[in-house]
Amino acid sequence: MPLTSTKLASITEEQLVHRLRIRDESAMTVFYDKYGTALYGVILRIVKKEEEAEDVLQEALVKIWHSFLSYDTSKGRLFTWVLNICRNLAIDKIRSRQHRVGTRTQPLEDSPAQWQAAPTAFRPEHIGLEEMTNKLNPEQKQVIDLLYFGGFTQSEVAEELNLPLGTVKTRARAAIKVLAKLIR
Amino acid sequence: MNIQEYIESGILEQYVLGTLTLREQTEVERLADAHTEIRQELDQITQALEGYALAHAAAPPAGMRERVLAGWQAAIQLEAPVAATPPVAEPGRVIAMPASEEPARTSGRALTWLMAAAVALLLISNFIFYRNWQNASQELTAMQSSRDELAANTRVVQERLTQRTNELAMFRDDAYHTVQLNGTPNAPGAKARVHFNPTTKAVYVEVRNLPKPPEGKQYQLWALDNGKPIDAGMLAEATMTGDSVQLMKSIASAQAFAMTVEPAGGSASPTLSSMAVLGNMN
């Protein structure tokens, strides 16, 4: 079964976007029920602390609400747009934290989300993390995780992993192909 | 332009990840509109990354939904009056995935927020303190007035107690002679008593029953010493109705007592025709 974000809950993405656009506050509850756990999981994967992840999620909801008029349906799906907002806030959070501590990066491996089972109630038919990461080879996974959860640009990944930029781009594309195939 | 090369350049991944500048984004959108292959590739990347994100869905801590939604609600209500309208991109230059400028804007927004929150908190707490102070001040005034009232009551009670104590002492004192005054034909059924101490010259009067005097008139007590009437004072209203035992003017010597109805304030000599009660000492 194809995995699309519009199937997350009974309300369509279009209806939800409309309600958010007319500043219907109750739509935020619908939004949360539709995307909350997924967004929380991504944020948690980045900030790694449950309490902080919850703070970032709340901050993200406020940001989404306030900047909703800048969301343009023709230029991307709602889920991608909100994912980027959440990722950016979470990455800001760890960067300010790392800035304080003085370390450049933290190992991405020991994420709580990796050993935490995805809740089955969320989406019974969705593909589990383990299945996905098993299909990605470690090199692909390293690159995609740095790009997606580390907030690195492709050049920064190249620098970090001491690889040519072309290799990084190839690995990233390969990883995305694997993921796309799994989802289709 | 070589489309395959463009696709493999990695720019589409960056677009979906939201790491492109506004100009680069616009360029990607223009090319995606023009070339189906680019659009399809873009959709595929979007779906792949959304799927990857979904795979990370984590069981949230208990009560997070309520906390987060309540926090959101509080934040948007708190912010509304301070930052009247959220910054909105111009319609023509909408940013699909605002990512590249995020960090700087976020800290600016966070500061605005903190200040808005601080100001709101300050206003709310000031309001609460002011209200509490007002309430306390009102309560204090109310308590002060009820305290004054109690003190006044206490004074009244104290006076009455002193009076009753004196009366009791008088009744128990053997030095007092009790003179029974009975009604004359003017006021049959009228009854009063005089307690007279010949040593201290003290005279008390105590009414059992006296008809109400006409308007502007008052009862006056007379002591009769060898047939000569001596003014012993006017009866107070409370005495006349039987509510109190009244200490009258001192009398040196008397054999009988009588009351007459006189104009308010009393007369120098009794109006004998208005005599109400009369009694002789034994």
Coordinates of N, CA and C in Angstrom, one line a residue, chain B residues 32-220:
Chain B
A32 N 10.8 22.6 -12.4 CA 9.9 21.5 -12.1 C 8.6 21.7 -12.9
D33 N 8.2 22.9 -13.0 CA 7.0 23.2 -13.8 C 7.2 22.9 -15.3
A34 N 8.4 23.2 -15.7 CA 8.7 23.0 -17.1 C 9.0 21.6 -17.5
H35 N 9.6 20.8 -16.6 CA 10.0 19.4 -17.0 C 9.4 18.4 -16.1
T36 N 8.6 17.5 -16.7 CA 7.9 16.4 -15.9 C 8.9 15.6 -15.2
E37 N 10.0 15.3 -15.8 CA 11.0 14.4 -15.1 C 11.5 15.0 -13.8
I38 N 11.7 16.3 -13.8 CA 12.2 17.0 -12.6 C 11.0 16.9 -11.6
R39 N 9.8 17.2 -12.0 CA 8.7 17.2 -11.1 C 8.5 15.8 -10.4
Q40 N 8.6 14.8 -11.3 CA 8.5 13.4 -10.7 C 9.6 13.1 -9.7
E41 N 10.8 13.5 -10.1 CA 12.0 13.2 -9.2 C 11.7 13.9 -7.9
L42 N 11.3 15.2 -8.0 CA 11.0 16.0 -6.8 C 10.0 15.3 -5.9
D43 N 8.9 14.8 -6.5 CA 7.8 14.1 -5.8 C 8.4 12.9 -5.1
Q44 N 9.2 12.2 -5.8 CA 9.8 10.9 -5.3 C 10.7 11.2 -4.0
I45 N 11.5 12.2 -4.1 CA 12.3 12.6 -3.0 C 11.5 13.0 -1.8
T46 N 10.4 13.8 -2.1 CA 9.5 14.3 -1.0 C 8.9 13.1 -0.3
Q47 N 8.4 12.1 -1.1 CA 7.8 10.9 -0.5 C 8.8 10.1 0.3
A48 N 10.0 10.0 -0.3 CA 11.0 9.1 0.4 C 11.3 9.7 1.7
L49 N 11.5 11.1 1.8 CA 11.9 11.7 3.0 C 10.7 11.8 4.0
E50 N 9.5 11.9 3.5 CA 8.4 11.9 4.4 C 8.2 10.5 5.0
G51 N 8.4 9.5 4.2 CA 8.4 8.1 4.7 C 9.4 7.9 5.7
Y52 N 10.6 8.4 5.5 CA 11.7 8.2 6.4 C 11.3 8.9 7.8
A53 N 10.7 10.1 7.6 CA 10.3 10.8 8.9 C 9.3 10.0 9.6
L54 N 8.3 9.5 8.8 CA 7.2 8.7 9.5 C 7.7 7.5 10.2
A55 N 8.8 6.9 9.6 CA 9.3 5.7 10.3 C 9.9 6.0 11.6
H56 N 10.2 7.3 11.9 CA 10.8 7.7 13.2 C 9.7 8.1 14.2
A57 N 8.4 8.0 13.8 CA 7.4 8.3 14.7 C 7.6 7.6 16.1
A58 N 7.6 8.4 17.2 CA 7.9 7.8 18.5 C 6.7 8.0 19.4
A59 N 6.6 7.0 20.3 CA 5.5 7.1 21.3 C 5.8 8.2 22.2
P60 N 4.9 9.2 22.2 CA 5.1 10.4 23.0 C 4.9 10.1 24.5
P61 N 5.5 10.9 25.4 CA 5.3 10.7 26.8 C 3.8 11.0 27.1
A62 N 3.4 10.4 28.2 CA 1.9 10.5 28.6 C 1.6 12.0 28.8
G63 N 0.4 12.3 28.3 CA -0.1 13.7 28.5 C 0.5 14.7 27.6
M64 N 1.4 14.3 26.7 CA 2.1 15.3 25.8 C 1.1 16.1 24.9
R65 N 0.1 15.3 24.4 CA -0.8 16.0 23.5 C -1.5 17.2 24.1
E66 N -2.0 17.0 25.3 CA -2.7 18.0 26.0 C -1.8 19.2 26.4
R67 N -0.6 18.8 26.9 CA 0.4 19.8 27.3 C 0.8 20.7 26.1
V68 N 1.1 20.0 25.0 CA 1.6 20.7 23.8 C 0.5 21.6 23.2
L69 N -0.7 21.1 23.1 CA -1.8 21.9 22.6 C -2.2 23.0 23.5
A70 N -2.2 22.8 24.8 CA -2.5 23.9 25.7 C -1.4 24.9 25.7
G71 N -0.1 24.5 25.5 CA 1.0 25.4 25.4 C 0.9 26.3 24.2
W72 N 0.5 25.6 23.1 CA 0.3 26.3 21.8 C -0.7 27.4 22.0
Q73 N -1.9 27.0 22.5 CA -3.0 27.9 22.7 C -2.6 29.1 23.5
A74 N -1.9 28.8 24.6 CA -1.5 29.9 25.5 C -0.5 30.8 24.8
A75 N 0.4 30.2 24.0 CA 1.4 31.0 23.3 C 0.7 31.9 22.2
I76 N -0.2 31.4 21.5 CA -0.8 32.3 20.4 C -1.7 33.3 21.0
Q77 N -2.3 33.0 22.2 CA -3.2 34.1 22.8 C -2.3 35.1 23.5
L78 N -1.2 34.7 24.0 CA -0.3 35.6 24.7 C 0.3 36.5 23.7
E79 N 0.7 36.0 22.5 CA 1.4 36.8 21.6 C 0.5 37.7 20.8
A80 N -0.7 37.3 20.6 CA -1.6 38.1 19.7 C -1.6 39.6 20.0
P81 N -1.8 40.0 21.2 CA -1.9 41.5 21.4 C -0.6 42.2 21.2
V82 N 0.5 41.5 21.4 CA 1.8 42.2 21.4 C 2.3 42.3 19.9
A83 N 2.4 41.2 19.2 CA 2.8 41.2 17.8 C 1.5 41.0 17.0
A84 N 0.9 42.1 16.7 CA -0.5 42.1 16.2 C -0.7 41.1 15.0
T85 N 0.1 41.2 14.0 CA 0.0 40.3 12.9 C 1.3 39.5 12.7
P86 N 1.2 38.2 12.4 CA 2.4 37.5 12.1 C 3.0 37.9 10.8
P87 N 4.3 37.9 10.7 CA 4.9 38.3 9.4 C 4.4 37.3 8.3
V88 N 3.9 37.9 7.3 CA 3.3 37.2 6.2 C 4.1 37.5 4.9
A89 N 4.5 36.5 4.2 CA 5.2 36.7 3.0 C 4.3 37.3 1.9
E90 N 4.9 38.1 1.1 CA 4.1 38.7 0.0 C 3.5 37.6 -0.9
P91 N 2.3 37.8 -1.3 CA 1.6 36.7 -2.1 C 2.4 36.2 -3.3
G92 N 3.1 37.1 -4.0 CA 3.8 36.7 -5.2 C 5.1 36.0 -4.9
R93 N 5.6 36.2 -3.7 CA 6.9 35.7 -3.4 C 6.9 34.7 -2.3
V94 N 5.9 33.9 -2.3 CA 5.7 32.9 -1.3 C 6.9 31.9 -1.2
I95 N 7.3 31.6 0.1 CA 8.4 30.7 0.2 C 7.9 29.4 0.6
A96 N 8.1 28.4 -0.2 CA 7.5 27.1 0.1 C 8.1 26.4 1.3
M97 N 9.4 26.4 1.4 CA 10.1 25.8 2.5 C 11.1 26.7 3.1
P98 N 10.7 27.5 4.0 CA 11.6 28.6 4.6 C 12.5 27.9 5.5
A99 N 13.7 27.7 5.0 CA 14.7 27.0 5.9 C 16.0 27.7 6.0
S100 N 16.5 28.2 4.9 CA 17.9 28.7 5.0 C 18.0 29.9 5.9
E101 N 17.0 30.7 6.1 CA 17.2 31.9 7.0 C 16.7 31.6 8.4
E102 N 16.3 30.4 8.6 CA 15.6 30.1 9.9 C 16.4 30.4 11.2
P103 N 17.7 30.0 11.3 CA 18.3 30.2 12.6 C 18.2 31.6 13.2
A104 N 18.6 32.6 12.3 CA 18.6 34.0 12.8 C 17.2 34.4 13.2
R105 N 16.2 34.1 12.3 CA 14.9 34.6 12.5 C 14.3 33.9 13.8
T106 N 14.7 32.7 14.0 CA 14.2 32.0 15.2 C 14.6 32.6 16.5
S107 N 15.9 33.0 16.6 CA 16.3 33.6 17.8 C 15.7 35.0 18.0
G108 N 15.5 35.7 16.9 CA 14.8 37.0 17.0 C 13.4 36.8 17.5
R109 N 12.7 35.9 16.9 CA 11.3 35.6 17.2 C 11.3 35.1 18.7
A110 N 12.2 34.3 19.1 CA 12.2 33.7 20.4 C 12.3 34.9 21.4
L111 N 13.2 35.9 21.1 CA 13.4 37.0 22.0 C 12.1 37.8 22.1
T112 N 11.5 38.1 20.9 CA 10.2 38.8 20.9 C 9.2 38.1 21.8
W113 N 9.1 36.9 21.7 CA 8.2 36.0 22.4 C 8.5 36.1 23.9
L114 N 9.8 36.0 24.2 CA 10.1 36.0 25.6 C 9.7 37.3 26.2
M115 N 10.0 38.4 25.4 CA 9.6 39.7 25.9 C 8.1 39.8 26.1
A116 N 7.4 39.3 25.1 CA 5.9 39.4 25.1 C 5.4 38.6 26.3
A117 N 6.0 37.4 26.5 CA 5.6 36.6 27.6 C 5.9 37.3 28.9
A118 N 7.1 37.9 29.0 CA 7.5 38.6 30.3 C 6.5 39.7 30.6
V119 N 6.2 40.5 29.5 CA 5.3 41.7 29.7 C 4.0 41.2 30.1
A120 N 3.5 40.2 29.5 CA 2.2 39.7 29.8 C 2.1 39.1 31.2
L121 N 3.2 38.4 31.6 CA 3.2 37.9 32.9 C 3.2 39.0 34.0
L122 N 4.0 40.0 33.7 CA 4.1 41.2 34.6 C 2.8 41.8 34.7
L123 N 2.1 42.0 33.6 CA 0.7 42.7 33.7 C -0.2 41.8 34.5
I124 N -0.2 40.5 34.2 CA -1.1 39.6 34.9 C -0.8 39.6 36.4
S125 N 0.5 39.5 36.7 CA 0.8 39.4 38.2 C 0.5 40.7 38.9
N126 N 0.8 41.9 38.2 CA 0.4 43.1 38.8 C -1.1 43.2 39.0
F127 N -1.8 42.8 38.1 CA -3.3 42.9 38.2 C -3.7 42.0 39.4
I128 N -3.1 40.8 39.5 CA -3.5 39.9 40.6 C -3.1 40.6 41.9
F129 N -1.9 41.1 42.0 CA -1.5 41.8 43.3 C -2.4 42.9 43.6
Y130 N -2.7 43.7 42.6 CA -3.6 44.9 42.8 C -4.9 44.4 43.4
R131 N -5.5 43.4 42.8 CA -6.8 42.9 43.2 C -6.7 42.4 44.6
N132 N -5.7 41.6 44.9 CA -5.5 41.1 46.2 C -5.4 42.2 47.3
W133 N -4.6 43.2 46.9 CA -4.4 44.3 47.8 C -5.8 45.0 48.0
Q134 N -6.5 45.2 47.0 CA -7.8 45.9 47.1 C -8.7 45.1 48.0
N135 N -8.8 43.8 47.8 CA -9.6 42.9 48.6 C -9.2 43.0 50.1
A136 N -7.9 42.9 50.3 CA -7.4 43.0 51.7 C -7.7 44.3 52.3
S137 N -7.6 45.4 51.6 CA -7.9 46.7 52.1 C -9.4 46.8 52.5
Q138 N -10.3 46.3 51.6 CA -11.7 46.3 51.9 C -12.0 45.4 53.1
E139 N -11.4 44.3 53.2 CA -11.6 43.4 54.3 C -11.2 44.1 55.6
L140 N -10.1 44.8 55.6 CA -9.6 45.5 56.7 C -10.6 46.5 57.2
T141 N -11.1 47.3 56.3 CA -12.1 48.4 56.6 C -13.3 47.7 57.2
A142 N -13.8 46.6 56.6 CA -15.0 46.0 57.2 C -14.7 45.4 58.6
M143 N -13.5 44.9 58.8 CA -13.2 44.3 60.1 C -13.1 45.5 61.1
Q144 N -12.5 46.6 60.7 CA -12.3 47.7 61.6 C -13.7 48.2 62.1
S145 N -14.6 48.3 61.1 CA -16.0 48.8 61.5 C -16.7 47.8 62.4
S146 N -16.5 46.5 62.2 CA -17.2 45.6 63.0 C -16.6 45.5 64.4
R147 N -15.2 45.8 64.4 CA -14.6 45.9 65.7 C -15.1 47.1 66.5
D148 N -15.3 48.2 65.9 CA -15.8 49.4 66.5 C -17.2 49.2 67.1
E149 N -18.0 48.5 66.3 CA -19.3 48.2 66.7 C -19.4 47.3 67.9
L150 N -18.5 46.3 67.9 CA -18.4 45.4 69.1 C -17.9 46.2 70.3
A151 N -17.0 47.1 70.1 CA -16.5 47.9 71.3 C -17.7 48.7 71.9
A152 N -18.5 49.3 71.0 CA -19.6 50.1 71.4 C -20.6 49.2 72.2
N153 N -20.9 48.1 71.6 CA -21.8 47.1 72.3 C -21.3 46.8 73.6
T154 N -20.0 46.5 73.7 CA -19.4 46.1 75.0 C -19.6 47.3 76.0
R155 N -19.4 48.5 75.6 CA -19.6 49.6 76.5 C -21.0 49.7 77.0
V156 N -22.0 49.5 76.2 CA -23.4 49.5 76.6 C -23.6 48.4 77.6
V157 N -23.1 47.2 77.2 CA -23.4 46.1 78.1 C -22.7 46.3 79.5
Q158 N -21.5 46.9 79.4 CA -20.8 47.2 80.6 C -21.6 48.1 81.5
E159 N -22.1 49.2 80.9 CA -22.9 50.2 81.7 C -24.1 49.5 82.3
R160 N -24.8 48.7 81.5 CA -26.0 48.0 82.1 C -25.6 47.1 83.2
L161 N -24.5 46.4 83.0 CA -24.0 45.5 84.1 C -23.8 46.2 85.4
T162 N -23.1 47.4 85.2 CA -22.8 48.2 86.4 C -24.1 48.6 87.1
Q163 N -25.0 49.1 86.3 CA -26.3 49.5 86.8 C -27.0 48.4 87.5
R164 N -27.0 47.2 86.9 CA -27.7 46.1 87.5 C -27.0 45.7 88.8
T165 N -25.7 45.7 88.8 CA -25.0 45.3 90.0 C -25.3 46.3 91.1
N166 N -25.4 47.6 90.8 CA -25.8 48.6 91.8 C -27.2 48.3 92.3
E167 N -28.1 48.0 91.4 CA -29.5 47.8 91.7 C -29.6 46.6 92.7
L168 N -28.8 45.5 92.3 CA -28.8 44.3 93.1 C -28.3 44.6 94.5
A169 N -27.2 45.4 94.5 CA -26.6 45.8 95.8 C -27.7 46.5 96.7
M170 N -28.4 47.4 96.0 CA -29.4 48.2 96.7 C -30.5 47.3 97.2
F171 N -31.0 46.3 96.4 CA -32.1 45.5 96.9 C -31.7 44.6 98.1
R172 N -30.4 44.3 98.1 CA -29.9 43.4 99.1 C -29.5 44.2 100.4
D173 N -29.5 45.5 100.3 CA -29.0 46.3 101.4 C -30.2 46.5 102.3
D174 N -30.0 46.1 103.6 CA -31.1 46.3 104.6 C -31.3 47.7 105.0
A175 N -30.4 48.6 104.6 CA -30.6 50.0 105.0 C -31.7 50.7 104.1
Y176 N -32.1 50.1 103.1 CA -33.1 50.6 102.2 C -34.5 50.3 102.7
H177 N -35.3 51.3 102.7 CA -36.8 51.1 103.1 C -37.5 51.1 101.8
T178 N -38.4 50.1 101.6 CA -39.2 50.0 100.4 C -40.5 50.6 100.7
V179 N -40.9 51.5 99.8 CA -42.2 52.2 100.0 C -43.1 51.8 98.8
Q180 N -44.2 51.2 99.1 CA -45.1 50.7 98.0 C -46.0 51.9 97.6
L181 N -46.0 52.3 96.3 CA -46.9 53.4 95.9 C -48.0 52.8 95.1
N182 N -49.3 53.1 95.5 CA -50.4 52.6 94.8 C -51.2 53.7 94.1
G183 N -52.0 53.2 93.0 CA -52.7 54.1 92.2 C -53.8 54.9 92.9
T184 N -54.0 56.2 92.5 CA -55.0 57.0 93.1 C -56.2 56.8 92.1
P185 N -57.4 57.4 92.5 CA -58.5 57.3 91.5 C -58.2 57.8 90.1
N186 N -57.2 58.7 90.0 CA -56.7 59.2 88.7 C -56.2 58.0 87.8
A187 N -55.5 57.1 88.5 CA -54.8 56.0 87.8 C -55.0 54.7 88.6
P188 N -56.2 54.1 88.6 CA -56.4 52.9 89.4 C -55.5 51.8 88.7
G189 N -55.0 51.0 89.5 CA -54.1 49.9 89.0 C -52.7 50.3 88.8
A190 N -52.4 51.6 88.9 CA -51.0 52.0 88.8 C -50.2 51.5 90.0
K191 N -48.9 51.2 89.8 CA -48.1 50.6 90.9 C -46.7 51.0 90.7
A192 N -46.0 51.4 91.8 CA -44.5 51.7 91.7 C -44.0 51.5 93.1
R193 N -42.6 51.4 93.2 CA -42.0 51.3 94.5 C -40.8 52.3 94.6
V194 N -40.6 52.8 95.7 CA -39.5 53.7 96.0 C -38.6 53.0 97.0
H195 N -37.3 53.0 96.8 CA -36.3 52.4 97.8 C -35.5 53.6 98.3
F196 N -35.7 53.8 99.6 CA -35.1 55.0 100.2 C -34.1 54.6 101.3
N197 N -32.9 55.2 101.2 CA -31.9 54.9 102.3 C -31.7 56.2 103.1
P198 N -32.3 56.3 104.3 CA -32.2 57.5 105.1 C -30.8 57.9 105.4
T199 N -29.9 56.9 105.5 CA -28.5 57.2 105.9 C -27.8 57.9 104.7
T200 N -27.8 57.3 103.5 CA -27.1 57.8 102.4 C -28.0 58.8 101.6
K201 N -29.3 58.9 101.9 CA -30.2 59.8 101.3 C -30.5 59.4 99.8
A202 N -30.1 58.2 99.5 CA -30.4 57.7 98.1 C -31.8 57.3 97.9
V203 N -32.4 57.6 96.8 CA -33.7 57.3 96.4 C -33.7 56.6 95.1
Y204 N -34.3 55.4 95.0 CA -34.4 54.7 93.7 C -35.9 54.5 93.5
V205 N -36.3 54.6 92.2 CA -37.7 54.4 91.9 C -37.8 53.2 90.9
E206 N -38.9 52.4 91.1 CA -39.0 51.2 90.2 C -40.5 51.1 89.9
V207 N -40.8 51.1 88.6 CA -42.2 51.2 88.2 C -42.7 49.8 87.9
R208 N -43.9 49.4 88.4 CA -44.6 48.2 88.0 C -45.6 48.4 86.8
N209 N -46.3 49.5 87.1 CA -47.4 49.8 86.1 C -47.8 51.3 86.2
L210 N -47.6 52.0 85.1 CA -48.0 53.4 85.1 C -48.7 53.7 83.7
P211 N -49.8 54.4 83.7 CA -50.4 54.7 82.4 C -49.5 55.7 81.7
K212 N -49.5 55.6 80.4 CA -48.6 56.5 79.6 C -49.2 57.9 79.7
P213 N -48.3 58.9 80.1 CA -48.7 60.3 80.2 C -49.1 60.9 78.9
P214 N -50.0 61.9 78.9 CA -50.3 62.6 77.7 C -49.1 63.2 77.0
E215 N -49.2 63.5 75.8 CA -48.0 64.1 75.0 C -47.5 65.3 75.7
G216 N -46.2 65.5 75.8 CA -45.6 66.7 76.4 C -45.6 66.6 78.0
K217 N -46.1 65.5 78.5 CA -46.1 65.4 80.0 C -45.2 64.4 80.5
Q218 N -44.8 64.4 81.7 CA -43.8 63.5 82.3 C -44.2 63.2 83.8
Y219 N -43.8 62.1 84.3 CA -44.1 61.8 85.7 C -43.0 62.4 86.5
Q220 N -43.4 63.0 87.7 CA -42.4 63.6 88.6 C -42.6 63.0 90.0

